[in-house]
Amino acid sequence: MIQLFIHASNFSYEVKEKAVEKAEEDYLPSLKKENALVVFTTVEKGDDEEIIRKAVENIKDIFSKVKASCVIIYPYAHLSNNLSSPDVAISSLKEIEKELKDSGIETYRAPFGWYKAFSISCYGHPLSELSRRITKSEEFSKSEELEICNKFGFPSSPKATFMKIATLEYLKKELSPSSIIISNDELKEKEGTMIIRYLKPSGRILPCINEDPKIEVIYFGEKQLDFPKEFKDSKNSLKIWESKDGKTTIWVGNLIYYILLQAKSMSTPYLPLWISPIHVRLLPVKKDFLEKTEEFANQLLSKGVRVEIDNKDDGLGNKIRRSGMDWIPYVAIVGEREIKTSTLTVRIRKKDEQKSLTIDELYTIIKDEDPLMLRQNTPVKMFD
C-alpha cells in the first residue's frame, strides 16, 4: 500500500463517470472540506490486515501532528503498477475508514472506480506533503542500546555464533518439539513440530534485531514463554514471541537482544549461564603457572565446562578487569596456594562472592545452573 498525504486548507471532489466495471455503487458523490488531511491511497497486491493496521496507524500519527479537522480517504491507483483487485481495494479502503471512525476521527471516503474532479490547496508547512509505502517488513533504527550486541561481536563472531546456537537449543528444551525442521518455506505441519527459518532481512541491517540471516522459530502449538512478548529500546518496538492461530513464533535475535539488555541493566551485568560463551576464565598469577593452569583447564573441559585462560603476560589486576568487562561468570585465580592445594580461588560474578573450590565443586555449581552445558566454540588460550 502506498499513501500520499496532503494537509489541505481546502479540498473538494465531485464524481463524474464510472472508470471501472466494478466501481462502487453506494457512494458519497461530492464533498467539500477545510483543514483536511487528504490521504491518496493505492491498495496493492498482497495487502492484508497487517498492512491496513499500519496504514491506519500512519494516518492517526500524521493527523495528530498536523492538527487537521478531518481525514479524507481518496482512492488513487496512479502510485503503483502492482494494483490489487477492485474487490480487495474497496474492502481495504472501507476498513481503513471504519477504523478511523471508530477511533473518533471525522472521516470521509471518496468512491472507488469513478473518475472524479478534485480541487486541493496545500498548506505548505513541512508536514503538509508526505508519502509512505507500507510493507510487511519492519523498519528498525540504530539505537544506542544496540552497542551491547557489538560488545559480543554480532552478527558473526564466535561468541555471537555460540549465543545464537545456545538460544536455539534453549528453545528446543522449552518447546520440547516432536520434530525439528530447518526450512524457509511456509509449511503446514502437525502439532509439536518446530521449524527453524533463516530468512533474508529487509530494510536496514542491524546487529541482533535485523541480521543476515534473520533467525525465526515457528512451533506448531501455542506455548507461553518466560519472556515478555515485546519490549522497546529508545528507538524500536520489538516482538520476542507471539502465540496465535495454533502456532508460536519466536524472533531469536530479538530474544538475545532482550537478554543482553536485561543483563546490562543489572548493577553487575550477568548473563544466564546457558547463553554465556564462557563459564570460567582462569587467571594465572605468573607466567610460570601457565602449565598448571592448562591442567586445570583440561580437567574442566573434560567435564563439559566452557573455559579459557587469560595467558597474556600481564598483571593480575588487568586480567581481573578484562574478565569484568567481558562479563565472565566465574573467574578463577591460579597462584602458588591454588597449585599446592589443587583448588581454585573463584570469584562468582552473580553473587559477588569469592570461594575456594575444587574442580569437582566448581563443575557441580555450573552444571546445576546451566541446563544445556553446550561445548564451547573458542580456543582455550585467549592470546595464542
Coordinates of C-alpha atoms in Angstrom, one line a residue:
M1 CA 0.0 0.0 0.0
I2 CA 1.1 3.5 -0.8
Q3 CA -0.2 6.6 0.9
L4 CA 0.3 10.2 -0.2
F5 CA -0.7 12.7 2.5
I6 CA -1.7 16.3 1.7
H7 CA -2.7 18.6 4.5
A8 CA -5.1 20.8 2.6
S9 CA -6.6 24.1 3.7
N10 CA -9.4 23.4 1.1
F11 CA -10.3 20.1 -0.6
S12 CA -13.3 19.2 -2.8
Y13 CA -14.2 16.5 -5.2
E14 CA -17.2 15.6 -7.5
V15 CA -17.9 12.3 -9.1
K16 CA -18.1 12.4 -12.9
E17 CA -18.3 9.0 -14.6
K18 CA -17.5 5.3 -14.0
A19 CA -13.9 4.3 -14.5
V20 CA -14.0 0.5 -14.0
E21 CA -16.7 -2.1 -14.3
K22 CA -16.6 -2.9 -10.6
A23 CA -17.0 0.6 -9.3
E24 CA -18.7 1.3 -6.0
E25 CA -22.5 1.8 -6.4
D26 CA -23.2 3.2 -2.9
Y27 CA -21.0 6.3 -2.5
L28 CA -20.7 9.9 -1.5
P29 CA -21.0 11.8 -4.8
S30 CA -19.3 15.0 -3.7
L31 CA -17.5 16.6 -0.8
K32 CA -16.0 19.9 0.3
K33 CA -13.9 20.3 3.4
E34 CA -11.4 22.7 5.0
N35 CA -8.4 21.8 7.1
A36 CA -8.5 18.2 5.8
L37 CA -5.8 15.5 5.8
V38 CA -6.3 14.0 2.3
V39 CA -4.8 10.5 2.0
F40 CA -4.4 9.5 -1.6
T41 CA -4.3 5.7 -1.2
T42 CA -3.2 2.9 -3.6
V43 CA -4.0 -0.7 -2.5
E44 CA -1.5 -3.2 -3.8
K45 CA -1.5 -7.0 -4.3
G46 CA -0.8 -8.8 -1.1
D47 CA -2.1 -6.0 1.2
D48 CA -3.8 -7.6 4.2
E49 CA -5.0 -6.9 7.7
E50 CA -1.5 -6.1 8.9
I51 CA -1.0 -3.6 6.1
I52 CA -4.4 -2.0 6.9
R53 CA -3.4 -1.7 10.5
K54 CA -0.2 0.0 9.7
A55 CA -2.0 2.3 7.2
V56 CA -4.4 3.4 10.0
E57 CA -1.5 4.0 12.4
N58 CA 0.2 6.2 9.8
I59 CA -2.9 8.3 9.3
K60 CA -3.5 8.7 13.1
D61 CA 0.1 9.7 13.6
I62 CA 0.1 12.4 10.9
F63 CA -3.4 13.5 11.7
S64 CA -2.4 14.2 15.3
K65 CA 0.7 16.1 14.2
V66 CA -0.9 18.4 11.6
K67 CA -4.0 19.1 13.7
A68 CA -6.4 18.6 10.8
S69 CA -10.1 18.6 11.4
C70 CA -10.9 15.6 9.3
V71 CA -9.5 12.8 7.2
I72 CA -10.4 12.1 3.6
I73 CA -9.5 8.7 2.1
Y74 CA -9.1 9.1 -1.6
P75 CA -8.5 6.1 -3.9
Y76 CA -5.6 6.8 -6.2
A77 CA -4.4 4.0 -8.5
H78 CA -1.6 6.1 -10.1
L79 CA 1.0 5.4 -7.4
S80 CA 1.7 1.8 -8.3
N81 CA 1.6 -0.7 -11.1
N82 CA 1.0 -3.6 -8.7
L83 CA -2.7 -3.0 -8.0
S84 CA -4.9 -5.3 -6.0
S85 CA -8.3 -6.4 -7.4
P86 CA -11.1 -3.9 -7.1
D87 CA -12.9 -6.0 -4.5
V88 CA -9.9 -6.1 -2.3
A89 CA -9.2 -2.4 -2.8
I90 CA -12.8 -1.4 -1.9
S91 CA -12.8 -3.7 1.2
S92 CA -9.4 -2.3 2.4
L93 CA -10.4 1.3 2.0
K94 CA -13.7 0.7 3.8
E95 CA -11.8 -1.0 6.7
I96 CA -9.5 2.0 7.0
E97 CA -12.4 4.3 7.0
K98 CA -14.2 2.2 9.7
E99 CA -11.1 2.0 11.9
L100 CA -10.6 5.8 11.8
K101 CA -14.3 6.5 12.6
D102 CA -14.2 4.0 15.4
S103 CA -11.2 6.0 16.8
G104 CA -13.3 9.1 16.9
I105 CA -11.8 10.8 13.8
E106 CA -14.1 12.6 11.4
T107 CA -13.5 10.6 8.2
Y108 CA -14.8 10.6 4.7
R109 CA -14.1 8.4 1.7
A110 CA -14.2 9.2 -1.9
P111 CA -15.7 6.3 -4.1
F112 CA -13.5 3.7 -5.8
G113 CA -13.8 3.2 -9.5
W114 CA -15.1 6.6 -10.6
Y115 CA -13.5 9.5 -12.5
K116 CA -13.6 12.5 -10.2
A117 CA -12.8 16.1 -10.5
F118 CA -11.0 17.4 -7.4
S119 CA -9.6 20.7 -6.2
I120 CA -6.9 20.9 -3.5
S121 CA -5.0 23.7 -1.8
C122 CA -2.0 22.6 0.3
Y123 CA -0.9 24.5 3.4
G124 CA 2.8 24.3 2.6
H125 CA 4.2 23.6 6.0
P126 CA 7.0 21.0 6.5
L127 CA 4.5 18.2 7.2
S128 CA 1.9 19.2 4.6
E129 CA 3.2 16.8 1.9
L130 CA 4.3 13.3 2.9
S131 CA 4.3 9.8 1.4
R132 CA 4.6 6.4 2.9
R133 CA 5.0 2.9 1.4
I134 CA 3.7 0.3 3.7
T135 CA 5.1 -3.2 3.6
K136 CA 5.2 -6.2 5.9
S137 CA 8.9 -5.6 6.5
E138 CA 9.8 -3.9 9.7
E139 CA 11.9 -0.8 9.7
F140 CA 14.4 -0.5 12.5
S141 CA 16.5 2.4 13.7
K142 CA 20.0 2.2 15.1
S143 CA 19.7 2.9 18.8
E144 CA 22.4 3.5 21.4
E145 CA 21.4 0.3 23.2
L146 CA 22.4 -1.9 20.2
E147 CA 26.0 -1.3 21.2
I148 CA 25.5 -4.2 23.6
C149 CA 25.3 -6.5 20.6
N150 CA 28.5 -5.1 19.2
K151 CA 30.1 -6.0 22.5
F152 CA 29.7 -9.6 21.7
G153 CA 30.6 -9.3 18.1
F154 CA 27.2 -9.7 16.5
P155 CA 26.4 -10.9 13.9
S156 CA 29.3 -13.3 13.1
S157 CA 31.9 -13.5 15.9
P158 CA 32.4 -16.9 17.6
K159 CA 30.7 -15.5 20.8
A160 CA 27.7 -14.3 18.8
T161 CA 27.5 -17.7 16.9
F162 CA 27.6 -19.5 20.2
M163 CA 24.8 -17.3 21.7
K164 CA 22.6 -18.0 18.7
I165 CA 23.2 -21.8 18.9
A166 CA 22.5 -21.7 22.6
T167 CA 19.3 -19.8 22.2
L168 CA 18.0 -22.3 19.6
E169 CA 19.0 -25.2 22.0
Y170 CA 17.3 -23.4 24.9
L171 CA 14.1 -23.1 22.8
K172 CA 14.2 -26.7 21.8
K173 CA 14.4 -27.6 25.5
E174 CA 11.5 -25.2 26.4
L175 CA 9.2 -26.2 23.5
S176 CA 10.0 -30.0 23.6
P177 CA 9.1 -30.4 19.9
S178 CA 8.2 -33.8 18.4
S179 CA 10.3 -33.0 15.3
I180 CA 12.6 -30.2 14.1
I181 CA 12.8 -28.9 10.5
I182 CA 15.1 -26.3 9.0
S183 CA 13.2 -24.7 6.2
N184 CA 12.3 -21.2 4.9
D185 CA 9.2 -22.4 3.2
E186 CA 5.7 -21.8 4.7
L187 CA 4.9 -25.3 5.9
K188 CA 1.7 -26.8 7.3
E189 CA 3.0 -29.2 9.9
K190 CA 1.3 -31.3 12.6
E191 CA 1.2 -30.0 16.2
G192 CA 4.5 -30.3 18.0
T193 CA 6.8 -29.5 15.0
M194 CA 9.4 -26.9 15.4
I195 CA 10.6 -25.1 12.3
I196 CA 13.9 -23.0 12.2
R197 CA 13.9 -20.4 9.5
Y198 CA 17.0 -18.5 8.3
L199 CA 15.5 -15.5 6.4
K200 CA 16.8 -12.7 4.3
P201 CA 16.2 -9.5 6.1
S202 CA 14.7 -6.4 4.6
G203 CA 15.5 -2.8 5.5
R204 CA 18.5 -1.6 7.4
I205 CA 20.9 -4.3 8.6
L206 CA 21.5 -4.0 12.4
P207 CA 23.1 -6.4 14.9
C208 CA 20.8 -8.8 16.8
I209 CA 17.5 -7.4 15.6
N210 CA 17.9 -7.4 11.8
E211 CA 20.8 -9.6 10.8
D212 CA 21.5 -11.6 7.6
P213 CA 20.3 -14.2 8.1
K214 CA 17.4 -13.4 10.4
I215 CA 16.5 -16.4 12.6
E216 CA 12.9 -17.2 13.3
V217 CA 11.4 -20.2 15.1
I218 CA 7.9 -21.4 14.5
Y219 CA 6.4 -24.0 16.8
F220 CA 3.1 -25.6 15.8
G221 CA 1.2 -25.3 19.1
E222 CA 0.5 -22.5 21.4
K223 CA 3.1 -22.1 24.1
Q224 CA 3.8 -19.5 26.8
L225 CA 7.5 -18.4 27.2
D226 CA 9.1 -16.9 30.3
F227 CA 9.9 -13.7 28.5
P228 CA 7.7 -10.7 27.6
K229 CA 6.1 -10.8 24.2
E230 CA 7.6 -7.5 23.2
F231 CA 9.8 -4.7 24.5
K232 CA 11.2 -1.4 23.5
D233 CA 14.6 0.3 23.3
S234 CA 14.9 4.1 22.8
K235 CA 14.0 3.8 19.1
N236 CA 12.4 0.4 18.3
S237 CA 9.4 -1.7 19.3
L238 CA 10.4 -5.3 19.1
K239 CA 8.5 -8.6 19.3
I240 CA 10.1 -11.5 21.1
W241 CA 7.3 -14.0 20.6
E242 CA 3.6 -14.4 19.9
S243 CA 1.2 -17.4 20.1
K244 CA -1.9 -17.4 18.0
D245 CA -3.8 -19.4 15.4
G246 CA -2.3 -22.6 16.7
K247 CA 1.4 -21.7 16.4
T248 CA 4.0 -19.9 18.4
T249 CA 6.5 -17.6 16.6
I250 CA 9.8 -16.6 18.2
W251 CA 12.3 -14.0 16.8
V252 CA 15.6 -15.3 18.0
G253 CA 17.7 -12.1 17.5
N254 CA 15.2 -10.0 19.5
L255 CA 15.2 -12.6 22.3
I256 CA 19.0 -12.4 22.5
Y257 CA 18.9 -8.6 22.4
Y258 CA 16.4 -8.6 25.3
I259 CA 18.5 -10.9 27.4
L260 CA 21.6 -8.7 26.8
L261 CA 19.7 -5.6 27.8
Q262 CA 18.4 -7.2 30.9
A263 CA 21.9 -8.2 31.9
K264 CA 23.2 -4.7 31.2
S265 CA 20.5 -3.2 33.4
M266 CA 21.9 -5.0 36.5
S267 CA 24.3 -3.4 38.9
T268 CA 26.7 -6.2 37.9
P269 CA 25.8 -7.3 34.4
Y270 CA 25.3 -11.1 34.4
L271 CA 24.1 -13.4 31.6
P272 CA 22.2 -16.6 32.1
L273 CA 24.8 -19.3 32.2
W274 CA 23.4 -21.2 29.3
I275 CA 23.9 -18.3 26.9
S276 CA 27.3 -17.2 28.3
P277 CA 30.0 -18.3 25.8
I278 CA 32.5 -19.0 28.6
H279 CA 31.7 -20.4 32.0
V280 CA 35.1 -20.0 33.6
R281 CA 38.2 -17.9 32.9
L282 CA 41.4 -18.9 34.6
L283 CA 43.9 -16.3 35.5
P284 CA 47.5 -17.5 36.2
V285 CA 49.2 -15.1 38.6
K286 CA 52.6 -15.7 36.9
K287 CA 53.7 -16.9 33.5
D288 CA 55.4 -19.8 35.4
F289 CA 52.0 -21.0 36.5
L290 CA 50.6 -21.4 32.9
E291 CA 51.4 -25.1 32.6
K292 CA 49.4 -25.9 35.8
T293 CA 46.7 -23.6 34.7
E294 CA 46.4 -25.6 31.5
E295 CA 46.0 -28.8 33.6
F296 CA 43.1 -27.2 35.5
A297 CA 41.6 -26.1 32.2
N298 CA 41.8 -29.6 30.7
Q299 CA 40.1 -31.1 33.8
L300 CA 37.2 -28.6 33.4
L301 CA 37.0 -29.2 29.7
S302 CA 36.7 -32.9 30.2
K303 CA 33.6 -32.3 32.3
G304 CA 32.0 -30.1 29.6
V305 CA 32.8 -26.8 31.2
R306 CA 33.5 -23.9 28.8
V307 CA 36.8 -22.5 30.0
E308 CA 39.5 -20.1 28.7
I309 CA 42.9 -18.9 30.0
D310 CA 44.0 -15.3 30.1
N311 CA 47.5 -16.2 29.1
K312 CA 48.6 -12.6 28.3
D313 CA 51.9 -11.7 30.1
D314 CA 50.1 -9.0 32.1
G315 CA 49.4 -8.1 35.7
L316 CA 46.7 -9.9 37.7
G317 CA 44.7 -6.6 38.1
N318 CA 44.5 -6.1 34.3
K319 CA 43.3 -9.7 33.9
I320 CA 40.6 -9.3 36.5
R321 CA 39.5 -6.0 34.8
R322 CA 39.3 -7.8 31.4
S323 CA 37.2 -10.6 33.0
G324 CA 34.8 -8.0 34.4
M325 CA 34.4 -6.1 31.1
D326 CA 33.7 -9.5 29.4
W327 CA 31.0 -10.4 32.0
I328 CA 32.8 -13.7 32.8
P329 CA 30.5 -15.6 35.2
Y330 CA 33.3 -17.5 37.1
V331 CA 36.8 -16.1 37.4
A332 CA 39.4 -18.4 38.9
I333 CA 42.9 -17.3 40.1
V334 CA 45.7 -19.7 39.8
G335 CA 48.6 -18.9 42.2
E336 CA 51.0 -20.8 44.5
R337 CA 48.3 -21.7 47.0
E338 CA 46.0 -23.0 44.4
I339 CA 48.7 -25.1 42.8
K340 CA 49.7 -26.6 46.2
T341 CA 46.1 -27.4 47.3
S342 CA 44.7 -28.3 43.8
T343 CA 41.9 -25.8 44.4
L344 CA 40.8 -22.6 42.6
T345 CA 40.1 -19.2 44.2
V346 CA 36.9 -18.4 42.3
R347 CA 35.1 -15.1 42.1
I348 CA 31.3 -15.8 41.4
R349 CA 30.1 -12.8 39.4
K350 CA 26.3 -13.4 40.0
K351 CA 26.7 -13.4 43.8
D352 CA 29.7 -11.1 44.1
E353 CA 31.4 -13.5 46.3
Q354 CA 34.7 -15.4 46.4
K355 CA 35.2 -19.1 47.2
S356 CA 37.9 -21.7 47.3
L357 CA 36.6 -24.6 45.2
T358 CA 37.9 -27.9 43.8
I359 CA 37.4 -28.7 40.2
D360 CA 34.5 -31.0 41.0
E361 CA 32.8 -28.5 43.2
L362 CA 33.1 -25.8 40.5
Y363 CA 31.7 -28.2 37.9
T364 CA 28.7 -29.1 40.1
I365 CA 27.8 -25.5 40.6
I366 CA 28.0 -24.8 36.9
K367 CA 26.1 -27.9 35.9
D368 CA 23.3 -27.1 38.3
E369 CA 23.0 -23.6 36.8
D370 CA 23.4 -24.4 33.1
P371 CA 20.7 -26.8 31.8
L372 CA 22.3 -27.1 28.4
M373 CA 26.1 -27.5 29.0
L374 CA 27.0 -26.8 25.4
R375 CA 30.5 -27.2 24.2
Q376 CA 32.5 -24.0 23.6
N377 CA 33.5 -22.8 20.2
T378 CA 36.5 -20.7 21.0
P379 CA 40.2 -21.6 21.8
V380 CA 41.2 -22.2 25.4
K381 CA 44.1 -19.8 25.3
M382 CA 42.9 -16.2 24.7
F383 CA 46.1 -14.8 23.2
D384 CA 47.8 -17.6 21.2

